[in-house]
Amino acid sequence: MVILLFFGKSFGFSSNLRVICAACGAGKNVKFFDFDWRSQTWNLLFVVGAILGGWISSEFLTNGEAVQISQATIQDLQQIGVSAPGGLQPDEIFSMGALFSAKGFLIMLIGGLMIGFGSRYAGGCTSGHAISGLSNLQLPSLIAVIGFFIGGLIMTHLLLPFIL
Amino acid sequence: MSKSEAISWYRIQEMFRFQAFHMYGIIGTAVVLGAIATYLIKKYNMKDYQGNPIIFTPKEMSVPRYIIGGTIFGLGWALTGACPGPMAVNLGYGYWAIAVAIGGALAGTYLYGAIKDKLPH
C-alpha cells in the first residue's frame, strides 16, 4: 500500500473489476465504464501479482497442511455439512465435483455477483475500505465495514445452514 | 495472503463466528501499519516519485450506499469465503472453482454500472 501511494496511486482491489469491464468494451453501452481505463492498468499488475503469488505459494511454499481453525468452528461447520479442513478450502464448495453440480456452481456465481455488485456500490472492498479507508480514519469506510459484517453475519448464521 | 490463510473459506467462516482472533489479527495489523504510514505521509507532506504531493481522497459521505452495498458484499464474502484480492490468489493457487466467482464478480460490477443511477447513494 505504501509503495502504491509512493507511485501516486491508491490501494484497492475491487476497482480492477471495473477496469476489466471497461477494457472489454463495456463503456460503449454503460457510461460508468466509459473512462480512461488504460490509465488504471498499473492496478491490473496487482491482480497479476496476486495470481502469481498464489501459484508460487502453492508450488513452492506449502506443506499441504490443513488450515488450523478452532475446534468450535469445525464443530459448527460439521453440523451444516462441511467436513473438517483437509487443505485450505472445503471440497464441498471448491472441488471440481462441487463446481459441476448446480448448487456448487450457483454458490460461486451468485456469491461472485454479490461481491462485484456490493463492492462497487459501497465504493470498495476489504482492501479499499477496511485497510486503506480505516487507515485514513474515514467514517464512510467504517460504515462500509459494518455493512460487510452485517452481510457476513446474516450469511454465516442465517442463510448458510439452508444453502449447504 | 495464502501463507496467512486469509484466502481460506474456513478462516472467513471462523471470523464471522468470532471463534478465533486470526483474521482480526491480520486485518488489524494491516490497518495499524497503514494508519502509521498514512499519518507519517501527512505529517511530513511526503511526495511521490514524481515529486507530486500524496493526496488522500476522502470518501464521500453517505449512509445508505455503504450500508446496503457493504451488506451485499458481506453476503457474497461469507458465501464464497473470498473477497476480490483473495479470489485472484485462489486462482493462482489452483482452486479453479473460484473462476466462476470471478466471472460473477465481473457480471456484478457490470450490473452495478448499468443500474447505478436508479440506486440510492
XYZ file of C-alpha atoms in Angstrom:
285
model
C 0.000 0.000 0.000
C 2.819 2.405 0.895
C 4.544 1.586 -2.399
C 1.348 2.313 -4.343
C 0.965 5.643 -2.540
C 4.585 6.434 -3.332
C 3.819 5.915 -7.000
C 0.896 8.304 -6.715
C -1.792 5.605 -6.617
C -4.211 4.292 -4.056
C -4.725 0.788 -2.753
C -7.936 -1.074 -3.502
C -8.538 -4.339 -5.252
C -12.130 -4.314 -6.448
C -11.660 -1.321 -8.770
C -9.823 -3.774 -11.036
C -13.179 -5.378 -11.804
C -14.395 -2.081 -13.217
C -11.192 -1.677 -15.210
C -11.575 -5.143 -16.722
C -15.218 -4.448 -17.636
C -14.146 -1.220 -19.310
C -11.266 -2.912 -21.102
C -13.710 -5.442 -22.512
C -15.660 -2.616 -24.103
C -18.458 -2.088 -21.575
C -18.028 1.688 -21.942
C -19.928 1.600 -25.217
C -23.187 0.695 -23.534
C -22.821 1.895 -19.964
C -21.471 5.314 -19.019
C -19.977 4.052 -15.725
C -17.356 2.148 -17.726
C -16.667 4.982 -20.166
C -13.409 6.249 -18.668
C -9.747 6.104 -19.460
C -9.134 2.576 -18.247
C -5.662 2.500 -19.748
C -4.557 4.926 -17.034
C -5.535 2.239 -14.496
C -3.544 -0.629 -15.942
C -0.981 -0.279 -13.113
C -3.663 -1.683 -10.818
C -4.041 -4.773 -13.011
C -0.402 -5.591 -12.243
C -1.591 -6.124 -8.697
C -4.004 -8.799 -9.943
C -1.266 -10.480 -11.960
C 0.959 -10.349 -8.885
C -1.755 -11.878 -6.700
C -2.273 -14.780 -9.126
C 1.479 -15.364 -9.409
C 1.822 -15.145 -5.625
C -0.870 -17.796 -5.205
C 0.898 -20.070 -7.663
C 4.336 -19.624 -6.072
C 2.845 -20.290 -2.675
C 1.099 -23.497 -3.760
C 4.093 -24.761 -5.806
C 6.978 -23.984 -3.510
C 5.898 -22.811 -0.088
C 3.124 -25.108 1.025
C 3.467 -28.224 3.104
C -0.064 -29.363 2.322
C -1.201 -28.993 5.903
C -4.835 -28.317 6.688
C -5.731 -24.882 7.932
C -5.753 -24.866 11.752
C -9.131 -23.392 12.576
C -10.628 -23.558 16.037
C -12.465 -26.660 17.251
C -15.646 -24.662 17.778
C -15.701 -23.683 14.093
C -15.049 -27.264 12.956
C -17.989 -28.484 15.044
C -20.308 -25.735 13.830
C -19.407 -26.428 10.213
C -19.880 -30.167 10.589
C -23.408 -29.524 11.780
C -24.199 -27.805 8.485
C -22.456 -30.486 6.435
C -18.957 -29.139 5.821
C -16.144 -31.548 6.665
C -13.113 -30.596 8.752
C -10.338 -28.934 6.734
C -8.137 -31.168 4.582
C -6.450 -28.216 2.919
C -7.152 -24.527 2.564
C -10.640 -24.836 1.066
C -13.611 -27.139 1.662
C -14.259 -29.785 -1.028
C -17.993 -29.178 -0.613
C -17.599 -25.842 -2.391
C -14.218 -25.760 -4.117
C -13.753 -29.226 -5.620
C -14.357 -29.903 -9.309
C -17.265 -32.140 -8.357
C -18.924 -29.274 -6.483
C -18.277 -26.897 -9.347
C -20.093 -29.148 -11.812
C -23.106 -29.552 -9.557
C -25.882 -26.997 -9.889
C -25.606 -25.970 -6.240
C -21.836 -25.546 -6.197
C -21.869 -23.588 -9.436
C -24.639 -21.285 -8.206
C -22.885 -20.662 -4.877
C -19.818 -19.413 -6.723
C -21.761 -17.476 -9.351
C -24.195 -15.746 -7.004
C -21.513 -15.154 -4.371
C -19.351 -13.563 -7.043
C -22.238 -11.435 -8.298
C -22.905 -10.078 -4.822
C -19.214 -9.338 -4.283
C -18.891 -7.485 -7.592
C -22.137 -5.565 -7.195
C -21.719 -4.817 -3.492
C -18.105 -3.690 -3.673
C -18.822 -1.201 -6.452
C -21.989 0.034 -4.745
C -20.106 0.555 -1.485
C -17.143 2.036 -3.372
C -14.589 -0.509 -2.205
C -13.894 -3.937 -0.739
C -11.783 -5.247 2.116
C -8.609 -3.615 0.830
C -10.110 -0.266 -0.149
C -12.369 0.228 2.873
C -11.190 -1.963 5.746
C -7.462 -1.433 5.165
C -6.926 1.809 3.204
C -10.058 3.565 4.440
C -9.735 2.735 8.127
C -6.010 3.590 7.963
C -7.030 7.069 6.901
C -9.709 7.189 9.639
C -12.552 7.503 7.154
C -16.034 7.308 8.667
C -17.621 6.059 5.402
C -15.196 3.157 5.406
C -16.196 2.256 8.949
C -19.857 2.271 7.861
C -18.961 0.058 4.894
C -17.055 -2.385 7.126
C -20.075 -2.532 9.446
C -22.089 -3.342 6.307
C -19.612 -6.107 5.392
C -20.212 -7.648 8.786
C -23.990 -7.287 8.666
C -23.963 -9.193 5.354
C -21.354 -11.700 6.514
C -23.156 -12.469 9.764
C -26.531 -12.874 8.032
C -24.983 -15.286 5.518
C -22.976 -17.246 8.077
C -25.619 -17.634 10.747
C -28.964 -17.423 8.937
C -28.527 -18.423 5.299
C -25.615 -20.893 5.076
C -27.343 -23.596 7.146
C -30.089 -23.681 4.487
C -27.809 -23.367 1.489
C -25.284 -26.092 2.329
C -2.120 -13.820 1.627
C -2.145 -17.568 1.099
C 0.535 -18.089 3.755
C -1.573 -16.196 6.285
C -4.554 -18.353 5.224
C -6.608 -15.200 4.601
C -7.716 -16.836 1.347
C -9.287 -19.784 3.164
C -13.068 -20.181 3.265
C -12.612 -21.833 6.661
C -10.834 -18.780 8.068
C -13.601 -16.452 6.882
C -16.219 -18.706 8.495
C -14.224 -18.678 11.701
C -14.060 -14.882 11.577
C -17.818 -14.466 11.116
C -18.374 -16.861 14.010
C -15.983 -14.860 16.212
C -14.212 -18.088 17.120
C -10.616 -17.037 16.594
C -8.503 -13.933 16.587
C -6.647 -14.975 13.394
C -8.341 -12.815 10.717
C -8.786 -9.867 13.064
C -5.065 -10.014 13.733
C -4.236 -9.901 10.017
C -6.640 -7.076 9.190
C -5.801 -5.226 12.400
C -2.060 -5.384 11.679
C -2.641 -4.066 8.149
C -4.766 -1.199 9.464
C -2.296 -0.234 12.211
C 0.669 -0.245 9.802
C -1.425 1.599 7.207
C -2.528 4.198 9.742
C 1.066 4.847 10.837
C 2.175 5.201 7.210
C -0.765 7.479 6.384
C -0.054 9.634 9.438
C 3.654 9.969 8.619
C 2.963 10.813 4.963
C 0.533 13.540 6.001
C 2.730 14.898 8.780
C 5.839 15.272 6.620
C 3.927 16.098 3.400
C 5.763 13.350 1.586
C 5.956 13.362 -2.193
C 5.571 10.505 -4.609
C 8.351 9.532 -7.038
C 7.386 12.284 -9.480
C 7.517 14.890 -6.751
C 3.741 15.365 -6.548
C 2.265 15.542 -3.063
C 0.475 12.384 -1.958
C -3.216 13.179 -1.630
C -5.743 11.065 0.225
C -9.124 11.457 -1.405
C -11.721 11.449 1.361
C -14.573 9.033 0.715
C -17.861 10.762 0.001
C -20.174 10.731 2.983
C -23.374 8.742 2.657
C -25.021 6.084 4.761
C -27.340 4.001 2.529
C -24.713 3.350 -0.110
C -22.155 1.992 2.350
C -24.595 0.018 4.450
C -26.528 -1.554 1.555
C -23.516 -2.051 -0.699
C -21.455 -3.313 2.214
C -24.152 -5.769 3.260
C -24.463 -7.209 -0.253
C -20.684 -7.527 -0.381
C -20.660 -9.238 3.026
C -23.240 -11.799 1.897
C -21.024 -12.762 -1.026
C -17.867 -12.701 1.107
C -19.213 -15.172 3.645
C -20.695 -17.406 0.934
C -17.599 -17.831 -1.249
C -15.088 -17.119 1.511
C -13.251 -14.738 -0.778
C -13.126 -11.033 -1.473
C -11.676 -9.698 -4.743
C -7.968 -9.941 -3.818
C -8.047 -13.480 -2.421
C -10.115 -14.546 -5.468
C -7.076 -13.889 -7.649
C -4.764 -15.632 -5.181
C -7.077 -18.675 -5.117
C -6.991 -18.852 -8.895
C -3.197 -18.861 -8.844
C -3.284 -21.464 -6.097
C -5.149 -23.811 -8.420
C -8.652 -23.621 -6.953
C -10.272 -23.345 -10.360
C -13.823 -23.180 -8.994
C -13.131 -19.587 -7.980
C -13.049 -18.644 -11.681
C -16.857 -18.855 -11.638
C -16.951 -16.389 -8.732
C -14.596 -14.052 -10.617
C -16.928 -14.225 -13.621
C -19.825 -13.490 -11.267
C -17.972 -10.536 -9.754
C -17.337 -9.065 -13.202
C -21.015 -9.512 -14.057
C -21.999 -7.928 -10.731
C -19.743 -4.946 -11.359
C -21.280 -4.544 -14.800
C -24.773 -4.781 -13.343
C -23.982 -2.039 -10.843
C -22.660 0.188 -13.619
C -25.806 -0.421 -15.623
C -28.322 0.432 -12.893
C -26.360 2.745 -10.584
C -28.450 5.819 -11.390
C -31.547 4.049 -10.081
C -29.982 3.171 -6.703
C -29.977 5.305 -3.537
C -26.485 6.680 -2.835
